[in-house]
């Protein structure tokens, strides 16, 4: 990889796994503070192929102080999170957010303006207009600006097609490591250059996980194919702490996808913010039955309402009605959505858009503190792979890019204050590939992946119950055993690593769902339809 023939000795001060909003923000802030440190960023796909790139709606931040204030954004976030947010973290993100967005603008990101002032959009659960956006391509613009900025630093080394397999800890030095072992420490990662077959290692003083979400564990998802939960699964295997894995966010309005495209195309919540209305297939509005905020209620409520309406009527989709909106303004704000709809024969200003819910965001993940520290020493994490306490049981729209900016920046501060005390670890062994043979048929991997998506979509979706969860766990167990056997005996490939990671994610979501005996936020079970009066806080 990385310009050297033998990576067995590749060393770096800081290894960043992932180049979306969280990883790049960290790297830029770190390089600004400490140009003397070598920062290596790896991404498993093409540079820029991230969840970040697909973000449509925008970044939430208190901007217009005449009508908005921090307290309102804090309350909206807490309300969406349904009792599980950490108030201290919510206050940090909301109050530091506007500075981070300002910094992003100074690095070259553009957001739409009207008459010289930022045009602030509205999305579900927000009590004010506070979403900065660039048309319906906000993520694309942020990704572009961050990559351009990162490339200006000589100390940042960006590498694509490098797949991180596992974190290196004491376990690889021959010590027994359990979830109760104190002082588990990260020394870097085993990686595979996807253009070669060998497994190599990167030794780092500090490692940052910014690996994004896990939407690919479901059949229908807005997440691109890179979203396979690798960072979360790596931390689980390294015996680090995770939390809140049962809280999987389904976006209410993905375009009804007859062509089975992967990912599903998102119709941004900002379209409802601009006045579009959800209707059932007979053309009747239905959201008034579920919440006074109607089509702009928080996502968990809207997704469940859609699921219920489809079940009652036996329909495959509901409609999003934009036909009453101003054509010129719609096309100016949502050119990508407009063109995508046209490409499948729907003119959104003339015909209603068929939409369904699709897996969109992982609210739980690697448990980190207010400085992004994980439970493993010298390992930090930021972005969608984490559970910071910001989202609780349900994320407020457009708070994710904001979280990546704030935590990427906070980790840089923290690493700057401690890295000089961290030595480089010697004596890390090479990857042990003994006992493996040539790859078996690919169909063993692809078929298991399909089965996994079916299990999760049928049994661990928007509405859950004990019977479905139990059934999912027994099916997952079988998939796990078959995949482990393959893993122990086959030459390893990124497809197999991803399948293994997704099975872990499926298990964690299902087991966490089983342990939560109440309905809260994104977790709804017909066996325990009410909220517990106390927090039934469960850790894995
Ligand atoms: P990503 O941007 O997903 O980056 C992950 C990186 O990790 C990639 O570079 C990938 O290659 C790398 N990686 C992963 N695994 C490995 C591995 N094993 N080895 C090496 N590299 C690896 N949020 C908002 O706030 N506002 C929005 O408007 C919004 N709209 C959205 C629309 C869509 C369609 C989607 C899918 C999401 C949207 N979100 C939105 C959510 C938001 O985009 C993501 O949560 C956020 O961008 C995640 O950023 P990240 O840096 O954590 O991860
Ligand atoms: C959207 O544009 O609807 C997505 C916003 C988000 O996921 O925060």
Coordinates of C-alpha atoms in Angstrom, one line a residue, residues 58-500:
X58 CA -28.2 20.2 5.6
X59 CA -26.5 21.1 8.9
X60 CA -28.6 22.3 11.9
X61 CA -27.2 25.3 13.8
X62 CA -28.6 28.3 15.6
X63 CA -27.9 31.1 13.1
X64 CA -30.7 33.7 13.2
X65 CA -30.5 34.9 16.8
X66 CA -33.5 37.2 16.2
X67 CA -35.9 34.3 16.3
X68 CA -33.8 31.3 17.4
X69 CA -31.6 30.5 20.4
X70 CA -29.5 27.7 21.8
X71 CA -32.2 26.8 24.3
X72 CA -34.7 26.0 21.5
X73 CA -32.2 23.8 19.6
X74 CA -31.3 22.0 22.9
X75 CA -35.0 21.4 23.7
X76 CA -35.8 20.1 20.2
X77 CA -32.8 17.7 20.4
X78 CA -33.9 16.4 23.8
X79 CA -37.5 16.1 22.8
X80 CA -36.5 14.0 19.7
X81 CA -34.2 11.9 21.8
X82 CA -37.1 10.8 24.0
X83 CA -35.4 10.8 27.4
X84 CA -32.1 9.2 26.5
X85 CA -29.9 12.2 25.4
X86 CA -27.1 13.3 27.6
X87 CA -27.9 17.0 28.3
X88 CA -24.3 18.0 28.8
X89 CA -23.4 16.7 25.3
X90 CA -26.5 18.2 23.7
X91 CA -25.4 21.6 25.2
X92 CA -21.8 21.2 23.9
X93 CA -22.9 20.3 20.4
X94 CA -25.6 23.0 20.1
X95 CA -23.4 25.8 21.5
X96 CA -20.1 24.9 19.7
X97 CA -22.0 24.0 16.5
X98 CA -22.2 27.5 14.9
X99 CA -18.5 28.1 15.4
X100 CA -17.7 24.8 13.7
X101 CA -20.0 25.6 10.8
X102 CA -18.4 29.1 10.5
X103 CA -15.0 27.3 10.3
X104 CA -16.3 25.0 7.6
X105 CA -17.3 28.0 5.6
X106 CA -13.9 29.5 6.1
X107 CA -12.4 26.3 4.7
X108 CA -14.4 26.8 1.5
X109 CA -17.9 25.1 2.0
X110 CA -20.7 27.0 0.4
X111 CA -24.3 27.3 1.7
X112 CA -27.2 28.8 -0.1
X113 CA -28.1 32.4 0.5
X114 CA -31.1 34.5 -0.3
X115 CA -30.7 38.3 -0.4
X116 CA -27.3 38.0 1.1
X117 CA -28.3 36.0 4.2
X118 CA -28.2 32.3 4.7
X119 CA -31.4 30.6 3.6
X120 CA -32.3 28.5 6.6
X121 CA -34.5 25.4 6.0
X122 CA -36.8 23.5 8.3
X123 CA -37.0 19.7 9.0
X124 CA -39.0 17.4 11.3
X125 CA -38.8 18.1 15.0
X126 CA -37.2 21.6 14.7
X127 CA -39.1 24.5 16.2
X128 CA -37.3 27.1 14.0
X129 CA -35.7 27.3 10.6
X130 CA -32.1 26.5 11.3
X131 CA -30.8 24.2 8.6
X132 CA -27.9 25.5 6.5
X133 CA -27.9 23.8 3.1
X134 CA -26.4 23.7 -0.4
X135 CA -29.4 23.0 -2.6
X136 CA -30.2 19.3 -1.9
X137 CA -26.5 18.4 -2.2
X138 CA -25.2 19.7 1.2
X139 CA -23.2 16.6 1.9
X140 CA -21.6 16.6 -1.5
X141 CA -20.5 20.2 -1.0
X142 CA -19.1 19.5 2.6
X143 CA -17.2 16.5 1.4
X144 CA -15.7 18.4 -1.5
X145 CA -14.7 21.3 0.7
X146 CA -13.1 19.1 3.4
X147 CA -11.2 17.0 1.0
X148 CA -9.9 20.1 -0.8
X149 CA -8.8 21.6 2.5
X150 CA -7.2 18.3 3.8
X151 CA -5.1 18.0 0.6
X152 CA -3.4 21.4 1.4
X153 CA -1.6 19.9 4.4
X154 CA 1.8 18.1 3.7
X155 CA 1.4 16.2 7.0
X156 CA -2.0 14.6 6.0
X157 CA -1.5 11.4 3.9
X158 CA -4.8 10.3 2.3
X159 CA -5.1 6.7 1.0
X160 CA -8.1 5.1 -0.7
X161 CA -9.0 1.4 -1.1
X162 CA -7.3 0.4 2.2
X163 CA -9.6 -1.7 4.3
X164 CA -9.2 -1.7 8.1
X165 CA -9.9 -5.2 9.4
X166 CA -9.2 -5.2 13.1
X167 CA -7.8 -2.9 15.8
X168 CA -4.4 -4.1 17.2
X169 CA -4.5 -4.5 21.0
X170 CA -2.8 -6.6 23.7
X171 CA -4.8 -9.5 22.4
X172 CA -2.4 -9.6 19.4
X173 CA 0.6 -9.6 21.7
X174 CA -0.6 -12.9 23.2
X175 CA -2.5 -11.5 26.3
X176 CA -6.0 -12.6 27.2
X177 CA -8.4 -9.6 26.8
X178 CA -11.9 -9.7 28.1
X179 CA -14.6 -7.0 28.5
X180 CA -13.4 -6.7 32.1
X181 CA -9.7 -6.3 31.3
X182 CA -8.5 -2.8 32.5
X183 CA -6.3 -0.7 30.2
X184 CA -7.1 -2.3 26.9
X185 CA -4.9 -0.2 24.5
X186 CA -5.0 0.3 20.8
X187 CA -1.7 0.2 18.8
X188 CA -3.1 0.7 15.3
X189 CA -4.9 -1.6 12.8
X190 CA -4.5 -4.6 10.6
X191 CA -5.4 -3.6 7.1
X192 CA -5.8 -4.9 3.5
X193 CA -4.9 -3.0 0.4
X194 CA -7.9 -3.9 -1.8
X195 CA -5.6 -3.9 -4.8
X196 CA -3.5 -6.7 -3.3
X197 CA -4.2 -9.8 -1.3
X198 CA -1.8 -9.4 1.7
X199 CA -2.8 -8.3 5.1
X200 CA -0.5 -5.7 6.5
X201 CA -0.4 -3.5 9.6
X202 CA -0.3 0.2 10.5
X203 CA 1.3 1.0 13.8
X204 CA 0.0 4.3 15.3
X205 CA 0.3 6.2 18.5
X206 CA -3.3 7.3 18.3
X207 CA -6.1 5.8 16.3
X208 CA -9.4 7.6 15.3
X209 CA -12.4 5.6 14.1
X210 CA -14.6 7.6 11.8
X211 CA -16.1 4.7 9.9
X212 CA -19.7 5.9 9.6
X213 CA -23.0 3.9 9.8
X214 CA -24.3 0.4 9.2
X215 CA -27.4 0.9 7.0
X216 CA -26.4 -2.0 4.7
X217 CA -27.6 -4.4 7.4
X218 CA -31.2 -3.8 6.1
X219 CA -32.7 -4.5 2.7
X220 CA -33.8 -0.9 2.1
X221 CA -31.4 1.8 3.1
X222 CA -30.4 5.3 2.1
X223 CA -26.8 4.5 3.1
X224 CA -24.2 3.8 0.4
X225 CA -22.6 0.4 0.2
X226 CA -19.6 1.5 2.4
X227 CA -22.0 1.6 5.4
X228 CA -21.3 -1.8 6.9
X229 CA -20.6 -0.9 10.6
X230 CA -17.0 -1.9 10.4
X231 CA -15.7 0.5 13.2
X232 CA -18.5 -0.6 15.6
X233 CA -17.8 -4.3 15.0
X234 CA -14.1 -3.8 15.4
X235 CA -14.6 -2.2 18.8
X236 CA -16.9 -5.0 19.8
X237 CA -14.3 -7.6 18.9
X238 CA -11.6 -5.6 20.7
X239 CA -13.9 -5.7 23.8
X240 CA -14.6 -2.0 23.9
X241 CA -17.9 -0.4 25.0
X242 CA -20.9 0.2 22.8
X243 CA -24.4 1.4 23.6
X244 CA -27.9 2.1 22.3
X245 CA -27.6 -0.2 19.3
X246 CA -31.4 -0.9 19.3
X247 CA -32.0 2.7 18.1
X248 CA -31.9 2.4 14.3
X249 CA -33.4 5.4 12.5
X250 CA -35.7 4.8 9.5
X251 CA -36.1 7.8 7.3
X252 CA -39.8 8.2 6.4
X253 CA -39.4 9.2 2.8
X254 CA -37.1 7.2 0.5
X255 CA -38.3 7.0 -3.1
X256 CA -40.4 3.8 -3.6
X257 CA -37.8 1.7 -5.3
X258 CA -39.2 -0.7 -7.9
X259 CA -35.8 -1.1 -9.5
X260 CA -34.3 -2.4 -6.2
X261 CA -31.5 0.2 -6.4
X262 CA -28.9 0.1 -3.6
X263 CA -28.9 2.6 -1.9
X264 CA -32.5 3.8 -2.0
X265 CA -32.8 7.4 -3.1
X266 CA -33.7 9.8 -0.4
X267 CA -36.4 12.5 -0.7
X268 CA -35.2 14.9 1.9
X269 CA -37.2 15.9 4.9
X270 CA -36.5 19.5 3.8
X271 CA -39.1 18.8 1.1
X272 CA -41.7 18.5 3.9
X273 CA -40.0 21.5 5.5
X274 CA -40.9 23.4 2.3
X275 CA -44.6 22.3 2.7
X276 CA -45.0 18.9 1.1
X277 CA -47.6 16.7 2.7
X278 CA -47.8 12.9 3.3
X279 CA -50.9 11.3 2.0
X280 CA -52.2 7.7 1.7
X281 CA -52.8 6.2 -1.7
X282 CA -56.4 7.4 -1.7
X283 CA -55.1 11.0 -1.5
X284 CA -56.1 11.5 2.2
X285 CA -53.8 13.2 4.7
X286 CA -53.1 11.0 7.7
X287 CA -50.4 12.5 9.9
X288 CA -52.9 14.6 11.9
X289 CA -54.0 11.2 13.5
X290 CA -50.5 10.7 14.9
X291 CA -49.0 14.1 16.0
X292 CA -50.0 17.7 16.0
X293 CA -46.8 18.5 14.0
X294 CA -48.3 16.4 11.2
X295 CA -45.8 15.7 8.4
X296 CA -43.1 17.6 10.3
X297 CA -43.2 15.5 13.5
X298 CA -39.8 13.8 14.5
X299 CA -38.8 10.9 12.3
X300 CA -39.6 8.0 14.6
X301 CA -43.2 9.1 14.8
X302 CA -43.6 9.7 11.0
X303 CA -41.9 6.4 10.1
X304 CA -44.2 4.5 12.4
X305 CA -47.3 6.3 11.1
X306 CA -46.3 5.4 7.5
X307 CA -45.7 1.8 8.5
X308 CA -49.1 1.7 10.2
X309 CA -51.0 3.3 7.3
X310 CA -49.4 0.9 4.8
X311 CA -50.3 -2.1 6.9
X312 CA -53.9 -0.9 7.5
X313 CA -54.4 -0.4 3.7
X314 CA -52.2 -3.2 2.4
X315 CA -50.2 -0.7 0.4
X316 CA -46.6 -0.8 -0.7
X317 CA -46.0 3.0 -0.3
X318 CA -47.6 6.3 0.7
X319 CA -47.4 9.5 -1.2
X320 CA -45.6 12.8 -0.7
X321 CA -47.6 15.5 -2.3
X322 CA -45.6 18.5 -3.6
X323 CA -48.0 19.4 -6.4
X324 CA -49.1 22.6 -4.6
X325 CA -45.5 23.9 -4.2
X326 CA -44.0 26.7 -6.3
X327 CA -42.3 25.1 -9.3
X328 CA -39.4 27.5 -9.6
X329 CA -38.5 27.4 -5.9
X330 CA -38.8 23.6 -5.8
X331 CA -36.4 23.2 -8.7
X332 CA -34.0 25.7 -7.3
X333 CA -33.9 24.1 -3.8
X334 CA -34.2 20.4 -4.8
X335 CA -32.7 20.0 -8.3
X336 CA -31.4 16.4 -7.6
X337 CA -34.7 15.2 -6.2
X338 CA -36.6 16.8 -9.1
X339 CA -34.3 15.2 -11.7
X340 CA -34.3 11.8 -10.0
X341 CA -38.1 11.8 -10.0
X342 CA -38.3 12.9 -13.6
X343 CA -35.9 10.1 -14.5
X344 CA -38.5 7.5 -13.3
X345 CA -41.4 9.3 -15.0
X346 CA -42.7 11.3 -12.0
X347 CA -43.0 15.1 -12.3
X348 CA -43.2 16.1 -8.6
X349 CA -45.0 19.3 -9.4
X350 CA -47.7 17.3 -11.2
X351 CA -47.7 13.8 -9.7
X352 CA -47.4 12.7 -6.1
X353 CA -44.1 11.0 -5.2
X354 CA -44.5 7.4 -3.9
X355 CA -42.3 7.0 -0.8
X356 CA -41.5 4.3 1.8
X357 CA -39.4 4.3 5.0
X358 CA -35.8 3.0 4.7
X359 CA -33.0 2.4 7.2
X360 CA -31.1 5.7 7.4
X361 CA -29.0 6.2 10.6
X362 CA -27.4 4.3 13.5
X363 CA -28.0 6.3 16.7
X364 CA -26.0 3.9 18.9
X365 CA -22.4 2.8 18.5
X366 CA -19.0 3.2 20.1
X367 CA -19.5 4.7 23.5
X368 CA -17.4 7.9 23.8
X369 CA -17.1 10.7 26.3
X370 CA -17.2 14.5 25.7
X371 CA -13.7 14.4 24.2
X372 CA -14.4 11.5 21.9
X373 CA -12.4 9.0 24.1
X374 CA -13.6 5.4 23.7
X375 CA -13.2 2.8 26.5
X376 CA -10.0 1.6 24.8
X377 CA -6.9 3.7 25.5
X378 CA -5.4 5.7 22.6
X379 CA -8.6 5.0 20.6
X380 CA -11.0 7.8 19.8
X381 CA -14.1 7.8 17.7
X382 CA -16.3 10.4 16.0
X383 CA -19.3 10.6 13.7
X384 CA -22.0 8.1 13.0
X385 CA -20.1 5.1 14.4
X386 CA -20.3 6.6 17.9
X387 CA -22.8 7.1 20.7
X388 CA -21.9 10.4 22.2
X389 CA -25.2 11.0 24.0
X390 CA -26.4 13.6 21.5
X391 CA -29.1 11.6 19.8
X392 CA -30.5 9.4 22.6
X393 CA -33.3 7.2 21.4
X394 CA -33.9 9.2 18.1
X395 CA -31.7 11.7 16.2
X396 CA -33.0 15.1 15.4
X397 CA -32.7 15.8 11.6
X398 CA -29.5 17.4 10.5
X399 CA -27.8 17.0 13.8
X400 CA -25.4 14.4 12.5
X401 CA -23.1 16.5 10.3
X402 CA -23.0 18.9 13.2
X403 CA -21.9 16.2 15.6
X404 CA -19.2 15.1 13.2
X405 CA -17.8 18.7 13.0
X406 CA -18.0 19.3 16.8
X407 CA -16.5 15.9 17.9
X408 CA -13.8 15.9 15.1
X409 CA -12.7 19.2 16.4
X410 CA -12.8 18.2 20.1
X411 CA -10.8 15.1 19.5
X412 CA -8.0 17.2 17.9
X413 CA -7.8 19.4 21.0
X414 CA -7.6 16.3 23.3
X415 CA -5.1 14.4 21.2
X416 CA -2.9 17.5 21.0
X417 CA -2.8 17.6 24.8
X418 CA -1.7 14.0 25.3
X419 CA 0.0 12.5 22.2
X420 CA 3.5 13.5 23.3
X421 CA 3.2 11.1 26.2
X422 CA 2.3 8.2 23.9
X423 CA 5.2 6.0 22.6
X424 CA 5.1 4.0 19.4
X425 CA 4.6 0.3 20.1
X426 CA 7.2 -2.2 18.9
X427 CA 6.9 -5.9 18.5
X428 CA 3.5 -6.1 16.9
X429 CA 3.3 -9.5 15.1
X430 CA 2.2 -9.9 11.5
X431 CA -1.3 -11.1 10.7
X432 CA -1.6 -14.8 11.2
X433 CA -3.0 -16.3 8.0
X434 CA -2.1 -19.9 8.8
X435 CA -4.7 -22.6 7.9
X436 CA -6.5 -20.6 5.3
X437 CA -7.0 -21.8 1.7
X438 CA -8.1 -20.3 -1.6
X439 CA -11.4 -18.4 -1.5
X440 CA -14.5 -20.6 -1.6
X441 CA -17.4 -19.6 -3.9
X442 CA -18.5 -16.0 -3.7
X443 CA -22.1 -17.1 -3.6
X444 CA -21.6 -18.3 0.0
X445 CA -20.9 -14.7 0.9
X446 CA -23.5 -12.9 -1.3
X447 CA -26.3 -15.3 -0.3
X448 CA -25.6 -14.9 3.4
X449 CA -25.6 -11.1 3.0
X450 CA -29.1 -11.3 1.3
X451 CA -30.4 -13.6 4.1
X452 CA -29.0 -11.2 6.8
X453 CA -30.9 -8.2 5.2
X454 CA -34.1 -10.2 5.0
X455 CA -33.8 -11.3 8.6
X456 CA -33.2 -7.8 9.9
X457 CA -35.9 -6.2 7.6
X458 CA -38.6 -8.8 8.5
X459 CA -38.0 -9.2 12.2
X460 CA -36.0 -6.2 13.5
X461 CA -37.6 -3.3 11.6
X462 CA -39.7 -0.3 12.7
X463 CA -42.2 -2.4 14.8
X464 CA -40.7 -5.3 16.9
X465 CA -41.9 -8.0 19.2
X466 CA -40.4 -10.8 21.3
X467 CA -41.3 -13.6 18.9
X468 CA -39.7 -11.8 15.9
X469 CA -36.6 -10.9 17.9
X470 CA -36.1 -14.4 19.1
X471 CA -36.5 -15.8 15.6
X472 CA -34.0 -13.2 14.3
X473 CA -31.4 -14.2 16.9
X474 CA -31.6 -17.9 16.1
X475 CA -31.3 -17.2 12.3
X476 CA -28.4 -14.8 13.0
X477 CA -26.6 -17.4 15.1
X478 CA -26.6 -19.8 12.2
X479 CA -25.3 -17.2 9.8
X480 CA -22.6 -16.3 12.4
X481 CA -21.4 -19.9 12.7
X482 CA -21.3 -20.5 8.9
X483 CA -19.4 -17.2 8.4
X484 CA -16.9 -17.9 11.2
X485 CA -16.1 -21.2 9.6
X486 CA -15.5 -19.5 6.3
X487 CA -13.4 -16.8 8.0
X488 CA -11.1 -19.4 9.7
X489 CA -10.6 -21.4 6.5
X490 CA -10.7 -19.0 3.6
X491 CA -8.3 -16.5 2.1
X492 CA -9.8 -13.2 3.5
X493 CA -11.5 -10.6 1.4
X494 CA -13.2 -7.3 2.1
X495 CA -16.6 -8.8 1.2
X496 CA -16.1 -11.5 3.8
X497 CA -14.9 -8.9 6.4
X498 CA -18.0 -6.8 5.7
X499 CA -20.4 -9.7 6.0
X500 CA -18.8 -10.7 9.3

